[in-house]
Short mmCIF file of C-alpha atoms in Angstrom, two decimals:
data_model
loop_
_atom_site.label_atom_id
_atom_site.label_comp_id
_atom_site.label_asym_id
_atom_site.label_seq_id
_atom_site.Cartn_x
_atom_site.Cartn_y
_atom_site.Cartn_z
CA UNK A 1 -26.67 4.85 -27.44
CA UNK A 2 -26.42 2.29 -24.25
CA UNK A 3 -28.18 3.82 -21.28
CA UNK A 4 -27.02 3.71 -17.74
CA UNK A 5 -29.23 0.79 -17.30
CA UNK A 6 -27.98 -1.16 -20.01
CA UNK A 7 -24.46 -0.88 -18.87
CA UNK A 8 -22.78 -4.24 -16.86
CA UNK A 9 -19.41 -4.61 -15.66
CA UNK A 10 -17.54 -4.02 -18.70
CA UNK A 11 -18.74 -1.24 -19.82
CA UNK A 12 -16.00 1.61 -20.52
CA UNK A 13 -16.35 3.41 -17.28
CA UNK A 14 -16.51 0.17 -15.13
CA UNK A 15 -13.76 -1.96 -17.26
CA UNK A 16 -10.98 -0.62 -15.24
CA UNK A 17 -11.94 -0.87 -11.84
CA UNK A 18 -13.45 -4.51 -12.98
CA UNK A 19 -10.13 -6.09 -13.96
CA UNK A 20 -8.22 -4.62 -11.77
CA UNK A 21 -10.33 -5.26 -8.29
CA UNK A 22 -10.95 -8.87 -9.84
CA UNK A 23 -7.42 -9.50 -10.72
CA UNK A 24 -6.30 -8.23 -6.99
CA UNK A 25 -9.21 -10.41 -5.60
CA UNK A 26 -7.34 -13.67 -8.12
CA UNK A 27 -3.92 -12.99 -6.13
CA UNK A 28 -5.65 -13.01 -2.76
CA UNK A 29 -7.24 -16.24 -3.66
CA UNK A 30 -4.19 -17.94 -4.97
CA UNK A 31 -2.45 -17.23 -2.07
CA UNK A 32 -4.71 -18.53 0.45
CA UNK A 33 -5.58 -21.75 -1.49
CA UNK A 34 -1.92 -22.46 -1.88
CA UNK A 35 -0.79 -21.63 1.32
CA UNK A 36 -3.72 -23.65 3.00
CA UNK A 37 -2.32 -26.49 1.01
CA UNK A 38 1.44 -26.02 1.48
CA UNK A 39 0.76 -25.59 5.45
CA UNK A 40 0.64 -29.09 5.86
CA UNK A 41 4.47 -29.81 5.11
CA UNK A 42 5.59 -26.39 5.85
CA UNK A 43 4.77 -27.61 9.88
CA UNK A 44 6.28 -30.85 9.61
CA UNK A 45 9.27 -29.14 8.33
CA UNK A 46 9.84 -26.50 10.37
CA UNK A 47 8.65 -29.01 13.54
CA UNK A 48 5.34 -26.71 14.68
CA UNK A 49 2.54 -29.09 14.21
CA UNK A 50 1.26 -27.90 17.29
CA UNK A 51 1.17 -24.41 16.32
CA UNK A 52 -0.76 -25.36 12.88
CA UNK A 53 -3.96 -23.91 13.57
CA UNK A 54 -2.32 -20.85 14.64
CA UNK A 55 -0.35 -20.02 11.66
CA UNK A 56 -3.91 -19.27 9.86
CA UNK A 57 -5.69 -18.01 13.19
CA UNK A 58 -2.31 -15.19 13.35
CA UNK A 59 -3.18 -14.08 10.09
CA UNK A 60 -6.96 -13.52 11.10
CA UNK A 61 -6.23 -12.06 13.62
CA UNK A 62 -3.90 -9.58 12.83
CA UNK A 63 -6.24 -8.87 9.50
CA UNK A 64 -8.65 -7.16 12.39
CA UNK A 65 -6.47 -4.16 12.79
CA UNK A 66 -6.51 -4.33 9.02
CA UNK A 67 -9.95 -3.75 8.56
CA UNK A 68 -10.77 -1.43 11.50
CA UNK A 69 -7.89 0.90 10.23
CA UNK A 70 -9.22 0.48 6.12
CA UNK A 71 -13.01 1.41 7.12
CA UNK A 72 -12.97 5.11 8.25
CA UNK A 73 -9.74 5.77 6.00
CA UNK A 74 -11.64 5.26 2.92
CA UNK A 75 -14.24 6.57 4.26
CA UNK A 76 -12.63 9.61 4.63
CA UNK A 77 -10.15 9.95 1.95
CA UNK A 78 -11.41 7.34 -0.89
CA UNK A 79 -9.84 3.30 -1.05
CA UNK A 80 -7.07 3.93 -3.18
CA UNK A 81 -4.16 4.77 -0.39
CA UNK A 82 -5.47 2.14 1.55
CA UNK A 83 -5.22 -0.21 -0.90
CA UNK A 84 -2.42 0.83 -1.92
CA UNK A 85 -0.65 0.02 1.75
CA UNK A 86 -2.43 -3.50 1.78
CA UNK A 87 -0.79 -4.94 -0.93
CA UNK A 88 2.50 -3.73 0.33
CA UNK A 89 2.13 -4.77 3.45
CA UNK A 90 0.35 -8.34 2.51
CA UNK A 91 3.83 -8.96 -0.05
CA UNK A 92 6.13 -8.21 2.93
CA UNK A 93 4.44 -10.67 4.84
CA UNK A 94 4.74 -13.32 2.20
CA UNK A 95 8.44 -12.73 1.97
CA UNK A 96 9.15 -12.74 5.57
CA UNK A 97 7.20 -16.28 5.80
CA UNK A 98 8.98 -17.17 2.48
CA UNK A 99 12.28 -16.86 4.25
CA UNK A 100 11.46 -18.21 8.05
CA UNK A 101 13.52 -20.26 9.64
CA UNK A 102 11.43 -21.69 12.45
CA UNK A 103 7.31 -21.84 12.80
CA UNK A 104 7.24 -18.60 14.76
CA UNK A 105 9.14 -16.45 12.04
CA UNK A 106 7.06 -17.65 9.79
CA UNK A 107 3.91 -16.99 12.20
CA UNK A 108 5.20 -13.57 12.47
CA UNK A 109 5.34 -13.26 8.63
CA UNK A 110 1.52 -14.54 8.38
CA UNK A 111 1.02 -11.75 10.96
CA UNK A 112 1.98 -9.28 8.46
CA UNK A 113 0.38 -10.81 5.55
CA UNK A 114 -2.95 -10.70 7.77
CA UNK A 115 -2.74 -6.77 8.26
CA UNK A 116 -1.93 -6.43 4.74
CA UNK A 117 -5.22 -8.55 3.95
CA UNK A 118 -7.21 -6.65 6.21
CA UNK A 119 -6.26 -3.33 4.28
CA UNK A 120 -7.09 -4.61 0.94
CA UNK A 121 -10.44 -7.06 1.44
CA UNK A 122 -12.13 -3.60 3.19
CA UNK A 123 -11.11 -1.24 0.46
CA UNK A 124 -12.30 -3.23 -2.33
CA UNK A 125 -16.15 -3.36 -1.13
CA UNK A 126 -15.74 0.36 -0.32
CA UNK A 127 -14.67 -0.04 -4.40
CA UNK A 128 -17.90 -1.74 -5.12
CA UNK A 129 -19.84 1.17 -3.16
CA UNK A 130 -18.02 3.92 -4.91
CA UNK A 131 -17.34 3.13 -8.51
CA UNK A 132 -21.00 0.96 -9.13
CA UNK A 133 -24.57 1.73 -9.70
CA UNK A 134 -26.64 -0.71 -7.00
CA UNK A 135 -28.04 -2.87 -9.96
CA UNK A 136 -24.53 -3.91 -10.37
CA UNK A 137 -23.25 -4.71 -6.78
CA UNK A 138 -24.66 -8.78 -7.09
CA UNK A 139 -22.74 -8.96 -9.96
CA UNK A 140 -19.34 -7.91 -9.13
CA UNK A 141 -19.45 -9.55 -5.61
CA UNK A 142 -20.41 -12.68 -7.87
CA UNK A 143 -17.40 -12.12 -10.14
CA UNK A 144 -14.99 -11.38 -7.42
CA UNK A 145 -16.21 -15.20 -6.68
CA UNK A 146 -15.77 -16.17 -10.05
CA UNK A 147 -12.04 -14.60 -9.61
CA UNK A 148 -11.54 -17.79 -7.56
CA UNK A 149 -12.19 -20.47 -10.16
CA UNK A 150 -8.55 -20.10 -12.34
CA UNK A 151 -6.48 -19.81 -8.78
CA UNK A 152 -9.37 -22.80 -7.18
CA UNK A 153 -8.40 -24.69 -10.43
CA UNK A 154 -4.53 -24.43 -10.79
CA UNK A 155 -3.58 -22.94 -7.33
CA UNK A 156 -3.77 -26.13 -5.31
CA UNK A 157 -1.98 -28.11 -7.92
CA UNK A 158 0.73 -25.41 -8.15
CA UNK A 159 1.12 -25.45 -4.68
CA UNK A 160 1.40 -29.42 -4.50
CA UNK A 161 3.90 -29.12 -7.36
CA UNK A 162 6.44 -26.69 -6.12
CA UNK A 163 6.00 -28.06 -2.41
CA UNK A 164 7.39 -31.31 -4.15
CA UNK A 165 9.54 -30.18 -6.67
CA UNK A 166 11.20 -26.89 -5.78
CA UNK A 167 10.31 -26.61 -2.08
CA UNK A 168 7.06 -25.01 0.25
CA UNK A 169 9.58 -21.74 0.49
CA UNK A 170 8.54 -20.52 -3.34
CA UNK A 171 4.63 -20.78 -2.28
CA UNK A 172 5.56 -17.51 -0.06
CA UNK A 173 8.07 -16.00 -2.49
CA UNK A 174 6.51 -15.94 -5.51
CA UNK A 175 2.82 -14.64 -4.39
CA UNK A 176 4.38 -10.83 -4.15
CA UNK A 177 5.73 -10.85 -7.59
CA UNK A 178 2.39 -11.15 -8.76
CA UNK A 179 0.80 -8.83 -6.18
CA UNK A 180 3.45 -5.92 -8.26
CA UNK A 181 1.41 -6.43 -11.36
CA UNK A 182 -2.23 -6.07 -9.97
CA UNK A 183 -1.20 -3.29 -8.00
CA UNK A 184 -0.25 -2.12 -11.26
CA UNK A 185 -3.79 -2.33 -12.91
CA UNK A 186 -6.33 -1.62 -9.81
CA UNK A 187 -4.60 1.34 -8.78
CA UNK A 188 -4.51 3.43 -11.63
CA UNK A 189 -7.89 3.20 -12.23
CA UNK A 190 -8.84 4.10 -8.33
CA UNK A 191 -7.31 7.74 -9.24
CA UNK A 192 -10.11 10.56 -8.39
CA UNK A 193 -12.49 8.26 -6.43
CA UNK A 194 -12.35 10.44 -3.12
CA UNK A 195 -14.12 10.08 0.22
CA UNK A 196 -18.09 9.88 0.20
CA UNK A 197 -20.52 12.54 0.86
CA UNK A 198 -21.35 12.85 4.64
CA UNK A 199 -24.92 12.34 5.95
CA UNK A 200 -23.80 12.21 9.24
CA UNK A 201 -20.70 13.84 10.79
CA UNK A 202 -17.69 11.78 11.51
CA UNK A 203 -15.38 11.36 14.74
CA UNK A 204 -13.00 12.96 14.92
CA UNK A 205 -10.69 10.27 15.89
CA UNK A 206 -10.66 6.27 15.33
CA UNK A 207 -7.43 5.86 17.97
CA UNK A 208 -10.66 3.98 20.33
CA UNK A 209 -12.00 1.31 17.40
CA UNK A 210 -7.65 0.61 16.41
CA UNK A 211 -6.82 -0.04 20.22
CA UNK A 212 -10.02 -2.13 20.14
CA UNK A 213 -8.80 -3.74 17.11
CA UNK A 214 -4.97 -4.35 18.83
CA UNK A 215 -6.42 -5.87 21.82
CA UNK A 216 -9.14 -8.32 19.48
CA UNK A 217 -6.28 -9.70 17.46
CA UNK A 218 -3.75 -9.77 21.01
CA UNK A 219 -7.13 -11.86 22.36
CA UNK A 220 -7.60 -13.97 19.96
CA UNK A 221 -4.27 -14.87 19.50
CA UNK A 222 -3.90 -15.69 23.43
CA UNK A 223 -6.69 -18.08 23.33
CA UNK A 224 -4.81 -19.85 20.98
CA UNK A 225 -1.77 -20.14 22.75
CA UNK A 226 -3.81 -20.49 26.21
CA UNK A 227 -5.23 -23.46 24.54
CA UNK A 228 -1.74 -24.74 23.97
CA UNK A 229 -0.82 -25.21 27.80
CA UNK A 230 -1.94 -27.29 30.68
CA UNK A 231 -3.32 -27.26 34.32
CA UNK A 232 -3.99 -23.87 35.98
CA UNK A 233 -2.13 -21.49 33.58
CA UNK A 234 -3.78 -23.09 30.67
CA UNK A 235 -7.70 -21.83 32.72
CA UNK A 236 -6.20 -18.72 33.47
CA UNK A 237 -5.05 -17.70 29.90
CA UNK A 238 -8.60 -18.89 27.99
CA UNK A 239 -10.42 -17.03 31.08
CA UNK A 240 -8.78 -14.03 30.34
CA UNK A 241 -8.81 -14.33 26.81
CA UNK A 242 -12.40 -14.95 26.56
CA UNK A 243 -13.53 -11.90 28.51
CA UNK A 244 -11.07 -9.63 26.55
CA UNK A 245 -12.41 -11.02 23.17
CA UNK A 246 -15.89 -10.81 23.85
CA UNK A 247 -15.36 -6.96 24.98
CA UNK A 248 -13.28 -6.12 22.62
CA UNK A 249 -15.94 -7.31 19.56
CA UNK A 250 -18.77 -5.38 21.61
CA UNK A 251 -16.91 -2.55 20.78
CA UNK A 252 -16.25 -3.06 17.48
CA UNK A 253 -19.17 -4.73 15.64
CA UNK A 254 -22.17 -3.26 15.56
CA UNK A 255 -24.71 -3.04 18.02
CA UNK A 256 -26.70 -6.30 18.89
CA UNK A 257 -24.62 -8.23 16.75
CA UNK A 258 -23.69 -11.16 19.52
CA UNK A 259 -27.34 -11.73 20.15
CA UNK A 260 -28.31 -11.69 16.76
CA UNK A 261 -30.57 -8.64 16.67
CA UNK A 262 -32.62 -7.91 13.35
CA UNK A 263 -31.34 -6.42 10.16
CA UNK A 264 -27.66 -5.68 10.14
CA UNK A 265 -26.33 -7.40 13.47
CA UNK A 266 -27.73 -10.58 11.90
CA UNK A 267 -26.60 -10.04 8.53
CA UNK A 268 -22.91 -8.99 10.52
CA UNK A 269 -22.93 -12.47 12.58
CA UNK A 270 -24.05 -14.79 10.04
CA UNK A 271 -20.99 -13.64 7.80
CA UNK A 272 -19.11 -14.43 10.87
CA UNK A 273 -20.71 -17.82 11.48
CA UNK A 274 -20.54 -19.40 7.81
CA UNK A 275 -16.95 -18.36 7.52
CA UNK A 276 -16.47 -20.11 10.56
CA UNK A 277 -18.16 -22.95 10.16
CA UNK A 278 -16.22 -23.28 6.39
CA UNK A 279 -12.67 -22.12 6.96
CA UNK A 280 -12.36 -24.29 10.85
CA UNK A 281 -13.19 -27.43 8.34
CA UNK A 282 -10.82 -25.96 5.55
CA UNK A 283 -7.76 -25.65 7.48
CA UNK A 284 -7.72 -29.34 8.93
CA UNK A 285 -9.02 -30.78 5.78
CA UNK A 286 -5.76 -31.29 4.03
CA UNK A 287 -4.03 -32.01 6.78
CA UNK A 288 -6.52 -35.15 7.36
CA UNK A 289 -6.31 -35.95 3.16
CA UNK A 290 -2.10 -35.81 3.63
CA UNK A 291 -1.41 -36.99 7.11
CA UNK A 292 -4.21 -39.60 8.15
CA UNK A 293 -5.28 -40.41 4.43
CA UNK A 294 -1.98 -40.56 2.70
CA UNK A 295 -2.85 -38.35 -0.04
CA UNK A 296 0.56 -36.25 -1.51
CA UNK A 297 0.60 -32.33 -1.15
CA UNK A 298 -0.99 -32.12 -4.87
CA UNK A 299 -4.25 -34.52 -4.19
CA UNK A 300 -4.72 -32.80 -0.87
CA UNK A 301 -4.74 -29.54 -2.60
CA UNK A 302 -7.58 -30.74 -5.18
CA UNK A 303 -9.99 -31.05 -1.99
CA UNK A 304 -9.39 -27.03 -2.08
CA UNK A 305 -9.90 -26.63 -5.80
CA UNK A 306 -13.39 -28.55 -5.90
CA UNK A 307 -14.47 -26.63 -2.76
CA UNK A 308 -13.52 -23.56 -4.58
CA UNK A 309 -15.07 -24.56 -7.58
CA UNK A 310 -18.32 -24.97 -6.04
CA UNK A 311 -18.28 -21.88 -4.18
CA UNK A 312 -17.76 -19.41 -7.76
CA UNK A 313 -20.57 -21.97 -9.06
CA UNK A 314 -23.05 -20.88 -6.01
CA UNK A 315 -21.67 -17.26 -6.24
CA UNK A 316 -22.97 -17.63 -9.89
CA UNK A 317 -26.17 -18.63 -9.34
CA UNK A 318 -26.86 -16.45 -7.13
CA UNK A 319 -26.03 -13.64 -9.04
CA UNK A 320 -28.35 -14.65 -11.60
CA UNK A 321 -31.04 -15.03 -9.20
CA UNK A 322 -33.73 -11.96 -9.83
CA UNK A 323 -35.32 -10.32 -6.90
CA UNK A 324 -34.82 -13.22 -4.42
CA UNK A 325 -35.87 -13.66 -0.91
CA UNK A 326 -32.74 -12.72 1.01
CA UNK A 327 -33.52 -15.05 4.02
CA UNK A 328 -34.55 -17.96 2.13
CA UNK A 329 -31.69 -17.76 0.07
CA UNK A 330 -29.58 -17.86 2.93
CA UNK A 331 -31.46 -20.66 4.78
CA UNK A 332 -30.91 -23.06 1.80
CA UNK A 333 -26.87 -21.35 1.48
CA UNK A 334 -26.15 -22.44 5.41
CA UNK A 335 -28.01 -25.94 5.09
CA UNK A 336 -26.10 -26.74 2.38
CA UNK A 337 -22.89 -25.87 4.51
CA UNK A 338 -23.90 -27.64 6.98
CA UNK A 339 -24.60 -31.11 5.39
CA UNK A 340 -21.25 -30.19 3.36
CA UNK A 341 -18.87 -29.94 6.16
CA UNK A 342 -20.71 -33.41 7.75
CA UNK A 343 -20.14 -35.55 4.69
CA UNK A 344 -16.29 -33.79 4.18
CA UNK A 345 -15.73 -34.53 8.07
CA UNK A 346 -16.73 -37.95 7.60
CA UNK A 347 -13.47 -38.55 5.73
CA UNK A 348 -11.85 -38.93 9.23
CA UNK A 349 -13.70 -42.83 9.05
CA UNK A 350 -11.10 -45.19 7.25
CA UNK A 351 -13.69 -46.42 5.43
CA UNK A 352 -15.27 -43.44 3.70
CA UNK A 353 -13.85 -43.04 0.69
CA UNK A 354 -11.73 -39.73 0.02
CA UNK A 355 -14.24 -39.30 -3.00
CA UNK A 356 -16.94 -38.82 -0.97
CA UNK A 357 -15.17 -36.41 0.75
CA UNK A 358 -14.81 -34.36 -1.42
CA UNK A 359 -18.47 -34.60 -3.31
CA UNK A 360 -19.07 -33.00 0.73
CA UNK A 361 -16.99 -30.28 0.10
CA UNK A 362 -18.20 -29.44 -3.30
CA UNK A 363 -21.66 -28.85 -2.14
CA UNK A 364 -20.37 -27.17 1.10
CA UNK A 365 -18.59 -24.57 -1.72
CA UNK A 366 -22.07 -24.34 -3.37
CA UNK A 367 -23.48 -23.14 0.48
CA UNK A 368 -20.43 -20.72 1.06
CA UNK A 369 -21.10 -19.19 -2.88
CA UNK A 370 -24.97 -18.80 -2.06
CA UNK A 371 -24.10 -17.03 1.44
CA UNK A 372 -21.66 -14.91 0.56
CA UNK A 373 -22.64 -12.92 -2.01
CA UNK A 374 -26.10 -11.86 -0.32
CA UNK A 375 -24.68 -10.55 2.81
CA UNK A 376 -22.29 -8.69 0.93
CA UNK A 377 -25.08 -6.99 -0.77
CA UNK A 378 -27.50 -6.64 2.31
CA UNK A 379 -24.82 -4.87 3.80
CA UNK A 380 -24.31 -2.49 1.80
CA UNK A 381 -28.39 -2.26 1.02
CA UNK A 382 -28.58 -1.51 4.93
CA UNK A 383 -25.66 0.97 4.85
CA UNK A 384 -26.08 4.91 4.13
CA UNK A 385 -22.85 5.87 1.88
CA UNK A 386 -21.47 7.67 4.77
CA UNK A 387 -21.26 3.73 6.34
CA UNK A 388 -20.68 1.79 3.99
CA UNK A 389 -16.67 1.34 4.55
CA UNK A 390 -17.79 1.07 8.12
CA UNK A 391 -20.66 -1.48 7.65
CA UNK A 392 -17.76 -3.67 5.25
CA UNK A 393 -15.30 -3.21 8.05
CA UNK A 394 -17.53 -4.52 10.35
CA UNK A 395 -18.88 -7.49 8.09
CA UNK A 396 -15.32 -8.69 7.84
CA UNK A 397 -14.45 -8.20 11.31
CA UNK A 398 -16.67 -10.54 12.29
CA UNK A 399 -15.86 -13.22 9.99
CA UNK A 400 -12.18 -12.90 11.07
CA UNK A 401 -12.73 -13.03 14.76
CA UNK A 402 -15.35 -15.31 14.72
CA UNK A 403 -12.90 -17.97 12.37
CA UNK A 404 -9.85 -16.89 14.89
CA UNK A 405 -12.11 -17.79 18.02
CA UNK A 406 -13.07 -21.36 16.27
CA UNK A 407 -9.91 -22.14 15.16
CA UNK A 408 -8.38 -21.48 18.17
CA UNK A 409 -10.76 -23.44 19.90
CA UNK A 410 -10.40 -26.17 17.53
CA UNK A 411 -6.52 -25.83 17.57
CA UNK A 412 -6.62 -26.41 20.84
CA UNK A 413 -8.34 -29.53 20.81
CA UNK A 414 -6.70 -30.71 18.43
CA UNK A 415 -3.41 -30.47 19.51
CA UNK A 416 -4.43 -32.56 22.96
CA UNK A 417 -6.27 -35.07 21.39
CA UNK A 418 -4.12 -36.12 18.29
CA UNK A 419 -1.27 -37.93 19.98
CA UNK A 420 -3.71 -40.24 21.58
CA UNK A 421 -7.14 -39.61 19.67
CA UNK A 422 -6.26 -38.70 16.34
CA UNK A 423 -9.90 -39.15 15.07
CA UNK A 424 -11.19 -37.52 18.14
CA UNK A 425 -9.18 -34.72 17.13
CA UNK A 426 -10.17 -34.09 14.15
CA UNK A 427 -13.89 -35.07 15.16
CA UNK A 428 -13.91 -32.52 17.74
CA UNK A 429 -13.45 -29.71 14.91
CA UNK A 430 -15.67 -31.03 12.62
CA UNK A 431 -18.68 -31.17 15.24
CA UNK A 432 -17.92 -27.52 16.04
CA UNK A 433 -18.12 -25.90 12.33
CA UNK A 434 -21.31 -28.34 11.16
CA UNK A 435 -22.90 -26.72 14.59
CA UNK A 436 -22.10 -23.79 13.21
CA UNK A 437 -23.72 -23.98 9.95
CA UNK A 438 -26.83 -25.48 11.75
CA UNK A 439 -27.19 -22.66 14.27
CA UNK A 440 -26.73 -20.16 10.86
CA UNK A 441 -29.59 -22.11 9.14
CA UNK A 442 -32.05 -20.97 12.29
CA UNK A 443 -31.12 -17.79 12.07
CA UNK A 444 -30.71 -16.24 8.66
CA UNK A 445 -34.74 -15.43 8.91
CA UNK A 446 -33.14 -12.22 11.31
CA UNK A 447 -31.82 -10.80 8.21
CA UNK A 448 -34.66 -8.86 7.73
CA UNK A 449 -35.25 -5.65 9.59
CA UNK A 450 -38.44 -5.54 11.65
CA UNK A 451 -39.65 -2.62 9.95
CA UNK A 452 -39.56 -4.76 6.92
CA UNK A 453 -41.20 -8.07 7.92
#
């Protein structure tokens, strides 16, 4: 008979859970890869190029409350309710952007969708924790990668397609159809999987960390639009949004993350730094391909399927990878993004072939794959069980706020520069995520706790 330790993912008692958390984490994927390449004509159409950038920072944003509110309830009462609400709430969304009329119904949609996202991208690591032995948590953070190479290979295309043929609309509308039947395997088998034993007593209320949460989002999105405007009220808004963000994530990540402290604040900031640096260069990416390039919706989509590609292939390595150093794994992960996001940035030059281009983002996907996966497990390695939806909360919060605060800052940029400076424009975001990777690179050695140096 097959001992615990011989048992992998597929083994009876984990079969259920597998599919079902890998087929929700499939959906999510699709969705953002199509959207992200649909978003280029959906702005032209509905006039709000300027507010671009903001239709994915809304959804970041709003994915904050998400999280903060999906941590300590599955802490407390298992992740299958929460789950549960995410994938309702991340369909309405869809449909409410499906139908917009103008750019700010369909912001308000993505606003939704975020919250939804939030709920569900929690719960499922509080899945991981829960349902799998240790041994196995590499391997199903490496497969929920994997679950991006069918949507990374098909999804973009798709999207280009029915942009094209049937109109961007059906990119929104037909997402929750499939979200019905995945919420129809992954729940199911979440039945019974309850709240954690306590090794340390709980508060007794999380109203604090959710108006924390509101006012991150609120933050985030004002230094958007503050970025937007001009003269005096344009200083006054980014003042004020600045200060309000930068309290606001004091209180909600964990303590010392800002300045990098040792162990879990570093592990915590570089998730929020590599998604940064790789989702501020995704967003403009296929707007530069369609708009400056010429490229149609479909060949500005495969950009995102490559990138995609390479990230699962990274993922895949490195959960093959036996016993490996956790910070040199992530030093090589974050130079690789970083010389990734230089060579795909250089596709603003006329002359640079779109090929090379994308060869850049390929081997940025490799660094993103090779990141990923080992802070998700260093989290929850530095996490008592009574943490661990906290800990995933927090890992996530920071990538969202950290990609809201770039993109808005790029956004903002962008949207002065492009009338008059359309490759300063673009430049200007490009510089900021490749600095990014960079200052990730010098500090992924901070991983490990002192204790353990």
């Amino acid at each position: 008979m097959p001992t615990d330790a011989d048992e992998g993912l597929l083994a009876r008692r984990y079969r259920a859970p597998t599919f079902g958390a890998v087929a929700l984490v499939a959906l999510y994927a699709f969705e953002a890869l199509a959207v992200s390449t649909a978003m280029p004509t959906v702005a032209q159409a509905l006039d709000g190029l300027s507010l671009y950038a903001m239709a994915f920072a809304g959804t970041l944003a709003a994915s904050v409350v998400g999280m903060v509110a999906a941590g300590r309830w599955a802490d407390r009462s298992g992740p299958r309710a929460p789950l549960q609400h995410g994938i309702a709430w991340f369909a309405l969304g869809l449909i409410v952007a499906g139908l917009a009329p103008t750019m700010w119904v369909l912001l308000f949609g993505r606003i939704i969708q975020g919250f939804g996202g939030g709920l569900m991208s929690v719960t499922l690591y509080v899945v991981v924790a829960r349902v799998y032995p240790p041994r196995l948590h590499a391997r199903i953070f490496a497969a929920f990668a994997a679950a991006w190479v069918l949507p990374a290979i098909v999804g973009p295309v798709i999207s280009g397609l029915i942009v094209e043929h049937l109109g961007w609309r059906w990119v929104f509308l037909l997402v929750p159809l499939v979200a019905a039947a995945a919420a129809a395997m992954v729940l199911p088998a979440l039945r019974g999987i309850g709240a954690a034993a306590q090794d340390s007593p709980l508060p007794a209320s999380d109203g604090r960390r959710i108006f924390w949460a509101v006012g991150a989002a609120a933050s985030a999105l004002l230094l958007h639009y503050g970025g937007q405007q001009r003269g005096w009220t344009a200083a006054s808004l980014l003042a004020l949004a600045t200060v309000a963000l930068l309290v606001c994530m004091l209180r909600l990540l964990p303590v010392g993350t800002l300045r990098a402290a040792r162990g879990l604040p570093t592990v915590v900031a570089l998730r929020g730094i590599a998604a940064s640096a790789f989702f501020g260069t995704e967003v403009f990416l296929p707007l530069l391909l369609s708009r400056e390039r010429g490229l149609s919706p479909t060949w500005a989509g495969v950009a995102l399927t490559i990138g995609a590609l390479g990230w699962s292939l990274g993922s895949w390595n490195r959960g093959r990878m036996a016993d490996p150093s956790p910070s040199r794994v992530l030093q090589v992960g974050m130079a690789m993004l970083a010389a990734g996001v230089l060579v795909a940035g250089a596709a603003v030059v006329p002359a640079v072939p779109v090929a090379v281009a994308m060869a850049g983002w390929v081997l940025a996907g490799l660094g993103m794959g090779t990141v990923f996966p080992s802070l998700s497990v260093l989290t929850l390695e530095l996490s008592p069980p009574s943490r661990q939806g906290v800990n995933a909360s927090a890992l996530q919060l920071c990538d969202a706020l950290f990609t809201a605060s770039v993109l808005a800052l790029g956004g903002s940029l962008f949207a002065a520069l492009l009338a008059r400076a359309p490759m300063a424009a673009y430049l200007s975001g490009f510089a900021i995520t490749a600095g990014l990777a960079m200052l990730g690179t010098l500090l992924a050695p901070r991983v490990q706790p002192a204790a353990a140096r």
